[in-house]
mmCIF file of C-alpha atoms in Angstrom:
data_model
loop_
_atom_site.group_PDB
_atom_site.id
_atom_site.type_symbol
_atom_site.label_atom_id
_atom_site.label_comp_id
_atom_site.label_asym_id
_atom_site.label_seq_id
_atom_site.Cartn_x
_atom_site.Cartn_y
_atom_site.Cartn_z
ATOM 1 C CA ARG A 105 83.503 132.518 89.985
ATOM 2 C CA GLN A 106 87.258 133.302 88.736
ATOM 3 C CA ASP A 107 88.659 135.617 91.761
ATOM 4 C CA GLN A 108 87.405 132.624 94.070
ATOM 5 C CA ASP A 109 89.553 131.724 96.218
ATOM 6 C CA VAL A 110 91.901 128.941 95.289
ATOM 7 C CA PHE A 111 92.203 127.500 99.119
ATOM 8 C CA ASP A 112 88.155 127.419 99.690
ATOM 9 C CA ARG A 113 87.672 124.314 101.273
ATOM 10 C CA SER A 114 83.577 124.661 100.752
ATOM 11 C CA ASN A 115 83.822 121.651 98.306
ATOM 12 C CA PRO A 116 86.818 119.652 98.990
ATOM 13 C CA PRO A 117 87.122 116.272 96.899
ATOM 14 C CA LEU A 118 85.172 113.277 98.231
ATOM 15 C CA ALA A 119 87.582 110.575 96.768
ATOM 16 C CA PRO A 120 91.160 110.357 95.830
ATOM 17 C CA THR A 121 91.543 110.967 92.294
ATOM 18 C CA GLU A 122 94.210 108.931 90.118
ATOM 19 C CA GLY A 123 96.832 111.868 90.158
ATOM 20 C CA ASN A 124 96.376 111.593 93.406
ATOM 21 C CA VAL A 125 97.168 108.057 94.418
ATOM 22 C CA MET A 126 99.848 108.050 91.400
ATOM 23 C CA ARG A 127 101.955 110.737 93.037
ATOM 24 C CA ASN A 128 101.489 108.765 96.572
ATOM 25 C CA ARG A 129 103.091 106.128 95.264
ATOM 26 C CA ILE A 130 105.848 107.775 93.410
ATOM 27 C CA PHE A 131 106.850 109.313 96.588
ATOM 28 C CA GLY A 132 106.295 106.501 98.736
ATOM 29 C CA GLY A 133 108.934 104.489 96.490
ATOM 30 C CA ILE A 134 111.233 108.245 97.050
ATOM 31 C CA GLY A 135 110.565 107.458 100.733
ATOM 32 C CA VAL A 136 111.226 103.906 100.484
ATOM 33 C CA VAL A 137 114.782 104.023 98.502
ATOM 34 C CA TRP A 138 115.946 107.098 100.367
ATOM 35 C CA GLY A 139 115.316 105.605 103.719
ATOM 36 C CA SER A 140 116.792 102.197 103.153
ATOM 37 C CA ALA A 141 120.028 104.911 101.636
ATOM 38 C CA MET A 142 120.333 106.113 105.414
ATOM 39 C CA LEU A 143 119.387 102.496 106.603
ATOM 40 C CA GLY A 144 122.768 100.785 104.699
ATOM 41 C CA SER A 145 124.283 103.200 105.698
ATOM 42 C CA ALA A 146 123.705 103.425 109.280
ATOM 43 C CA PHE A 147 124.731 99.788 109.041
ATOM 44 C CA LEU A 148 127.649 100.001 107.380
ATOM 45 C CA ARG A 149 128.961 102.128 110.372
ATOM 46 C CA ASP A 150 129.754 100.385 113.404
ATOM 47 C CA GLY A 151 127.731 102.809 115.368
ATOM 48 C CA PRO A 152 127.511 106.310 116.812
ATOM 49 C CA GLU A 153 131.034 107.888 115.266
ATOM 50 C CA SER A 154 131.536 109.928 118.818
ATOM 51 C CA SER A 155 129.242 110.887 121.989
ATOM 52 C CA GLY A 156 126.743 113.838 123.052
ATOM 53 C CA ALA A 157 124.966 115.592 120.552
ATOM 54 C CA TYR A 158 126.688 114.559 117.285
ATOM 55 C CA ALA A 159 125.402 110.357 118.509
ATOM 56 C CA ALA A 160 122.248 111.579 119.464
ATOM 57 C CA GLY A 161 121.333 113.392 115.876
ATOM 58 C CA GLN A 162 122.742 109.680 114.475
ATOM 59 C CA THR A 163 120.264 108.074 115.957
ATOM 60 C CA ALA A 164 117.861 110.048 115.383
ATOM 61 C CA ALA A 165 118.663 109.931 111.990
ATOM 62 C CA LEU A 166 118.062 106.554 111.999
ATOM 63 C CA VAL A 167 115.001 106.564 114.092
ATOM 64 C CA PHE A 168 114.069 108.699 110.955
ATOM 65 C CA ALA A 169 114.571 106.507 108.069
ATOM 66 C CA VAL A 170 113.073 103.651 109.665
ATOM 67 C CA LEU A 171 109.871 106.107 109.398
ATOM 68 C CA LEU A 172 110.516 106.814 106.026
ATOM 69 C CA VAL A 173 111.053 103.373 105.018
ATOM 70 C CA ALA A 174 107.616 102.316 107.209
ATOM 71 C CA VAL A 175 105.563 105.387 105.544
ATOM 72 C CA GLY A 176 106.897 105.059 102.466
ATOM 73 C CA GLY A 177 106.294 101.352 101.920
ATOM 74 C CA TYR A 178 103.064 101.965 102.721
ATOM 75 C CA TYR A 179 101.834 104.654 99.851
ATOM 76 C CA LEU A 180 104.078 102.876 97.934
ATOM 77 C CA VAL A 181 101.623 99.714 98.343
ATOM 78 C CA LYS A 182 98.257 101.198 99.224
ATOM 79 C CA GLY A 183 98.857 104.702 97.323
ATOM 80 C CA GLY A 184 97.090 106.273 100.070
ATOM 81 C CA GLY A 185 93.363 105.366 97.882
ATOM 82 C CA LYS A 186 90.137 104.351 99.402
ATOM 83 C CA LYS A 187 90.128 101.002 100.771
ATOM 84 C CA SER A 188 88.289 97.793 98.894
#
């Protein structure tokens, strides 16, 4: 039917398609580059510049950068496809 809901989840795809795997690899590469840039920026500084909330925000950004590199690297290598 043409008036069927676009978000109908009654028939989900069983396996990732080629386009989805390529999209995951592209976003994974972007995540690795962006996270690496954030880590490089953090290591070029001496550490948190001040105390309090600003330092806590810098520490949270460092943790986010590590997660971004790790998850981006996984999707860059695996692509989110089927395990073989």
